[in-house]
Coordinates of C-alpha atoms in Angstrom, one line a residue:
S1 CA 25.8 15.3 -7.0
G2 CA 26.0 11.5 -6.6
P3 CA 25.0 8.2 -8.3
G4 CA 21.8 8.7 -10.2
L5 CA 21.6 12.4 -9.7
D6 CA 22.0 14.7 -12.7
P7 CA 23.9 17.9 -11.8
R8 CA 23.0 19.5 -15.1
R9 CA 19.3 20.1 -14.4
I10 CA 17.0 21.1 -11.6
M11 CA 16.4 18.3 -9.1
G12 CA 13.2 16.4 -9.5
L13 CA 10.9 15.6 -6.5
V14 CA 12.4 12.2 -5.8
E15 CA 15.9 13.6 -5.9
Q16 CA 14.8 16.3 -3.4
D17 CA 13.5 13.6 -1.1
I18 CA 16.9 12.0 -1.3
V19 CA 18.9 15.1 -0.5
L20 CA 16.6 16.2 2.3
G21 CA 16.7 12.7 3.7
M22 CA 20.5 12.6 3.7
Y23 CA 20.6 16.0 5.5
L24 CA 18.2 14.8 8.2
M25 CA 20.2 11.6 8.7
V26 CA 23.2 13.6 9.6
E27 CA 21.2 15.9 11.9
E28 CA 19.5 12.9 13.6
C29 CA 22.8 11.1 14.2
Q30 CA 24.3 14.3 15.8
H31 CA 21.2 14.7 17.9
H32 CA 21.1 11.1 19.2
L33 CA 24.9 11.0 19.9
Y34 CA 24.6 14.3 21.8
E35 CA 21.9 12.8 24.0
K36 CA 24.0 9.7 24.6
H37 CA 27.3 11.6 25.3
V38 CA 25.9 14.8 26.8
G39 CA 28.6 16.7 28.6
S40 CA 31.4 15.4 26.5
G41 CA 31.9 18.7 24.6
G42 CA 29.7 17.9 21.7
K43 CA 26.9 20.1 20.2
D44 CA 23.3 19.2 19.7
S45 CA 21.6 19.5 16.3
Y46 CA 19.6 22.7 15.8
W47 CA 16.8 20.4 14.4
G48 CA 16.8 18.2 17.6
P49 CA 13.3 19.3 18.7
Y50 CA 11.9 18.7 15.2
L51 CA 13.5 15.3 14.9
D52 CA 12.0 14.3 18.2
V53 CA 8.5 14.6 16.8
L54 CA 9.2 12.7 13.6
P55 CA 8.1 9.1 13.3
Q56 CA 10.8 6.6 14.4
Y57 CA 9.0 3.9 12.4
L58 CA 8.9 3.3 8.7
I59 CA 5.9 5.0 7.2
P60 CA 3.9 2.2 5.5
R61 CA 3.9 3.7 2.0
L62 CA 3.8 1.3 -1.0
D63 CA 7.5 0.6 -1.3
T64 CA 7.7 -0.7 2.3
F65 CA 5.3 -3.5 1.8
S66 CA 6.2 -7.2 2.5
D67 CA 5.3 -10.1 0.2
E68 CA 2.3 -10.9 2.4
E69 CA 1.1 -7.3 2.3
Y70 CA 1.4 -7.2 -1.5
A71 CA -0.6 -10.4 -1.7
V72 CA -3.4 -8.8 0.4
L73 CA -3.3 -5.7 -1.8
G74 CA -3.9 -7.8 -4.8
D75 CA -2.8 -5.2 -7.4
T76 CA 0.0 -6.4 -9.7
M77 CA 0.6 -2.9 -11.1
L78 CA 0.9 -1.2 -7.7
E79 CA 3.1 -4.1 -6.5
A80 CA 5.4 -3.7 -9.4
E81 CA 5.6 0.1 -8.8
G82 CA 6.4 -0.4 -5.1
R83 CA 9.1 -3.0 -5.7
R84 CA 10.6 -0.8 -8.4
S85 CA 10.7 2.2 -6.1
K86 CA 12.5 0.4 -3.3
R87 CA 15.0 -1.2 -5.7
L88 CA 15.8 2.2 -7.2
L89 CA 16.4 3.6 -3.7
E90 CA 18.7 0.7 -2.9
I91 CA 20.7 1.2 -6.0
L92 CA 20.9 5.0 -5.5
Y93 CA 22.0 4.7 -1.9
L94 CA 24.1 1.6 -1.9
G95 CA 25.5 2.1 -5.4
T96 CA 25.3 -1.4 -6.8
K97 CA 22.5 -3.6 -8.2
S98 CA 23.7 -6.3 -5.8
G99 CA 23.0 -4.0 -2.9
S100 CA 26.4 -4.5 -1.2
D101 CA 27.8 -1.9 1.1
G102 CA 31.2 -0.2 0.9
D103 CA 31.3 1.1 -2.6
E104 CA 33.2 4.4 -3.0
N105 CA 31.3 7.5 -3.9
T106 CA 27.9 6.0 -3.0
L107 CA 25.3 8.1 -1.3
Q108 CA 25.9 6.0 1.8
S109 CA 29.6 6.8 1.8
I110 CA 28.8 10.4 1.3
V111 CA 26.4 10.4 4.3
R112 CA 29.1 8.7 6.5
E113 CA 31.6 11.4 5.5
M114 CA 29.0 14.1 6.2
I115 CA 28.4 12.7 9.6
Q116 CA 32.1 12.5 10.5
T117 CA 32.6 16.1 9.2
K118 CA 29.6 17.4 11.2
L119 CA 30.7 15.7 14.5
G120 CA 34.4 16.6 14.1
S121 CA 36.6 15.6 17.0
S122 CA 33.8 15.5 19.5
I123 CA 33.3 11.8 19.0
R124 CA 35.4 8.9 17.7
P125 CA 34.4 7.5 14.3
S126 CA 34.2 4.0 15.9
D127 CA 31.5 5.3 18.3
I128 CA 29.2 6.3 15.4
P129 CA 26.6 3.5 15.2
S130 CA 26.0 2.0 11.7
S131 CA 22.3 2.8 12.1
C132 CA 23.2 6.4 11.4
F133 CA 24.0 5.7 7.8
S134 CA 22.1 2.4 7.2
F135 CA 19.7 2.0 4.2
E136 CA 16.8 1.5 6.7
T137 CA 17.4 4.9 8.2
F138 CA 17.7 6.4 4.7
H139 CA 14.5 4.7 3.6
R140 CA 12.7 6.0 6.7
F141 CA 13.6 9.6 6.1
V142 CA 12.8 9.4 2.3
A143 CA 9.4 8.1 3.2
I144 CA 8.9 10.9 5.8
I145 CA 9.7 13.6 3.3
S146 CA 7.6 12.0 0.6
S147 CA 4.7 11.9 3.0
R148 CA 5.1 15.3 4.7
A149 CA 6.9 17.8 2.5
M150 CA 4.9 20.5 0.8
V151 CA 5.7 21.5 -2.8
L152 CA 5.7 25.2 -3.5
K153 CA 7.1 26.6 -6.8
G154 CA 8.5 23.2 -7.6
V155 CA 10.5 22.9 -4.4
K156 CA 9.8 20.6 -1.5
H157 CA 9.6 22.2 2.0
L158 CA 9.4 20.6 5.4
T159 CA 7.1 22.8 7.4
P160 CA 7.0 21.8 11.1
L161 CA 3.5 21.5 12.6
A162 CA 1.8 22.5 9.4
E163 CA 3.0 19.3 7.8
M164 CA 1.2 17.3 10.4
I165 CA -2.3 18.4 9.2
N166 CA -4.2 15.3 8.1
Y167 CA -6.1 14.8 4.9
K168 CA -9.8 15.2 4.5
S169 CA -11.6 16.1 1.3
K170 CA -13.3 19.4 1.2
E171 CA -16.9 19.6 0.0
T172 CA -18.3 22.8 -1.5
Y173 CA -21.7 24.2 -0.7
L174 CA -23.7 26.6 -2.8
H175 CA -25.8 29.2 -1.1
E176 CA -29.1 29.4 -2.9
M177 CA -32.3 31.2 -2.2
D178 CA -35.0 29.1 -0.6
P179 CA -37.8 28.8 -3.1
K180 CA -40.3 28.7 -0.3
N181 CA -39.0 31.8 1.4
D182 CA -37.3 34.6 -0.5
D183 CA -35.8 36.0 2.6
E184 CA -33.8 32.9 3.6
R185 CA -31.0 30.9 1.9
C186 CA -30.5 27.2 2.0
D187 CA -27.2 25.4 1.6
T188 CA -27.1 22.9 -1.3
K189 CA -24.2 20.5 -1.5
A190 CA -22.5 21.0 -4.8
K191 CA -20.2 18.9 -6.9
W192 CA -16.8 18.9 -5.3
I193 CA -14.6 21.7 -6.6
P194 CA -10.8 21.3 -6.0
T195 CA -9.3 24.1 -4.0
P196 CA -6.0 25.5 -5.3
F197 CA -3.3 24.4 -2.9
D198 CA -1.3 27.6 -3.3
L199 CA -4.3 29.7 -2.3
Y200 CA -3.9 28.5 1.3
H201 CA -0.1 27.8 1.3
T202 CA 2.1 30.7 0.2
L203 CA 5.8 31.1 -0.1
S204 CA 7.0 34.6 0.7
D205 CA 10.1 36.4 -0.7
D206 CA 12.0 35.7 2.5
N207 CA 11.2 32.0 2.1
S208 CA 8.8 31.9 5.0
I209 CA 5.7 29.8 4.5
T210 CA 2.2 30.9 5.5
V211 CA -0.5 28.1 5.9
R212 CA -4.2 29.0 6.1
S213 CA -7.1 26.6 6.7
D214 CA -9.0 25.7 3.6
R215 CA -12.2 25.4 5.5
D216 CA -14.2 26.8 8.5
V217 CA -12.7 24.7 11.3
F218 CA -15.3 25.8 13.9
A219 CA -18.3 25.2 11.6
D220 CA -17.2 21.7 10.7
V221 CA -18.6 19.5 13.4
S222 CA -16.7 16.5 12.2
S223 CA -13.4 18.3 13.2
I224 CA -14.4 18.0 16.9
D225 CA -12.6 15.0 18.5
H226 CA -14.0 15.4 22.0
F227 CA -14.8 17.9 24.7
K228 CA -12.7 18.5 27.8
A229 CA -14.1 18.8 31.3
D230 CA -14.1 22.6 31.1
G231 CA -16.3 22.5 28.0
N232 CA -13.6 23.4 25.5
A233 CA -13.5 21.3 22.3
V234 CA -10.4 19.5 21.1
I235 CA -10.4 20.0 17.3
H236 CA -8.5 18.1 14.6
L237 CA -7.2 20.1 11.7
Y238 CA -7.7 18.8 8.2
E239 CA -6.9 20.0 4.7
D240 CA -7.3 18.7 1.2
Y241 CA -4.1 17.5 -0.5
G242 CA -5.3 18.1 -4.0
P243 CA -6.9 16.1 -6.9
V244 CA -5.0 12.8 -6.7
D245 CA -6.0 9.2 -7.0
S246 CA -6.0 7.0 -3.9
S247 CA -3.1 4.9 -5.4
L248 CA -0.9 8.0 -5.2
F249 CA -1.8 8.5 -1.5
L250 CA -0.6 4.9 -0.9
Q251 CA 2.6 5.4 -2.9
A252 CA 3.6 8.8 -1.4
H253 CA 1.8 9.2 1.9
G254 CA 1.4 5.7 3.3
F255 CA -2.4 5.7 3.7
V256 CA -5.6 5.5 1.7
P257 CA -8.4 8.0 2.6
D258 CA -11.9 6.7 3.4
E259 CA -13.4 9.3 1.1
N260 CA -11.6 10.7 -1.9
P261 CA -13.7 12.4 -4.6
H262 CA -10.9 11.9 -7.1
H263 CA -10.4 8.2 -6.6
C264 CA -10.6 6.6 -10.0
A265 CA -9.3 3.7 -12.1
I266 CA -6.8 4.7 -14.8
V267 CA -7.5 2.9 -18.1
P268 CA -4.3 3.0 -20.2
K269 CA -4.6 4.2 -23.8
S270 CA -3.2 0.9 -25.0
L271 CA -6.6 -0.6 -24.2
L272 CA -8.4 2.1 -26.1
L273 CA -8.6 2.9 -29.7
P274 CA -5.2 3.8 -31.4
N275 CA -4.9 6.5 -34.0
E276 CA -5.7 6.1 -37.6
K277 CA -2.1 5.3 -38.5
S278 CA -2.4 1.9 -36.8
G279 CA -1.9 -1.0 -39.2
D280 CA -5.0 -2.8 -37.9
S281 CA -7.9 -2.2 -40.3
S282 CA -10.6 -2.9 -37.8
H283 CA -9.1 -0.4 -35.4
Q284 CA -8.9 2.1 -38.2
K285 CA -12.6 1.6 -38.9
N286 CA -13.6 2.0 -35.3
A287 CA -11.4 5.0 -34.9
R288 CA -13.1 6.7 -37.9
H289 CA -16.6 6.0 -36.4
L290 CA -15.6 7.3 -33.0
F291 CA -14.0 10.4 -34.6
Q292 CA -17.3 11.1 -36.5
A293 CA -19.3 10.7 -33.3
L294 CA -17.0 13.1 -31.4
K295 CA -17.4 15.7 -34.2
T296 CA -21.2 15.3 -34.2
L297 CA -21.2 15.8 -30.4
K298 CA -18.9 18.8 -30.9
L299 CA -16.4 17.3 -28.5
V300 CA -13.4 17.8 -30.9
Y301 CA -12.2 20.8 -32.8
P302 CA -14.6 21.2 -35.8
G303 CA -11.8 21.7 -38.3
A304 CA -10.0 18.5 -37.3
E305 CA -9.6 16.0 -40.1
V306 CA -7.6 13.2 -38.4
F307 CA -8.3 11.2 -35.3
D308 CA -5.2 11.4 -33.1
G309 CA -6.2 8.7 -30.7
I310 CA -7.2 8.6 -27.1
E311 CA -5.0 9.3 -24.1
D312 CA -5.3 7.4 -20.8
V313 CA -8.6 8.1 -19.0
C314 CA -9.4 8.1 -15.3
V315 CA -12.8 6.5 -14.5
K316 CA -14.7 7.0 -11.3
Q317 CA -16.8 4.3 -9.6
N318 CA -20.0 5.9 -11.1
L319 CA -18.3 5.4 -14.6
E320 CA -17.8 9.2 -14.9
I321 CA -14.6 9.9 -16.9
T322 CA -13.0 12.7 -14.9
E323 CA -10.1 13.8 -17.1
D324 CA -7.0 12.6 -18.9
G325 CA -5.7 9.7 -16.9
S326 CA -2.1 10.7 -17.6
T327 CA -2.5 13.8 -15.5
V328 CA -5.2 13.1 -12.9
G329 CA -3.7 11.2 -10.0
R330 CA -0.4 10.7 -11.8
K331 CA 1.0 14.1 -12.4
P332 CA 3.9 15.2 -10.1
A333 CA 3.3 17.5 -7.1
S334 CA 3.0 21.1 -8.3
D335 CA 2.0 24.5 -6.9
S336 CA -1.6 23.3 -6.8
I337 CA -1.1 19.8 -5.4
A338 CA 0.3 18.8 -2.1
I339 CA 2.3 15.6 -2.1

């Protein structure tokens, strides 16, 4: 446990990011010091080869933006969310709202102690660089885990190689009989149907993870990057990350996809009609009219007698209302969504 972490309940996804990040900070410090002092009796990290392929730069997710980048983004709600996220991480790691180092029992002091315990007598504490337990290193690893970890049964898993598969939406095709020729079928592009994430990513009883492609890689021409001199194709692997809004891609993954069938604008319920208990008579009148219209269209339970109000909605570019905005694009990673 530590500042901001509640030992009485199961860790949330952000807390798992923090714990995994702290672990990798210790392993990376051991790995880099071993490379620098090889032959001095120390031991390399078991995760050294994995750490070597992780980004050494800060993944540009929302809470890494500068003032200039927020100005270019031009979204006050996302800017507020990004700034809040970074400030929360600073408070959790450094332990004070002022952001000063050195507080006892902070996550930073815990990481420093973990590193010293891990290295033992193989290296002097004074030889451990401050970058091993700096906030910048902590922020880098939290961003890496947020971007790469796969969530199965409520738990985040780092899955080497599989976690490097890039995002690309999956389109579904319906096979229908050609009306001009009963013996042949034609492929008709259908409305995008989300593929359950846990159908292609499974966690076994021994905690091993099996990852399968959610599409026919060899039939997808767009997966071909280029052809080598021997005629063999170099293919990119893609998979769908689940039904999330593009804002969440920016917040968690550090990119915005060119094509996202679930990209939508969330309209908060505060801008819509409140329930009939509201003290505003004009709102009550509008609510009753809307409630009657919904009943006529059979869009609410026929026996309902009271209008309970409208939840947030998520609206696509074509003005299609996709689903409850409090769940689409905003719900936490689950067994069916990769975040």
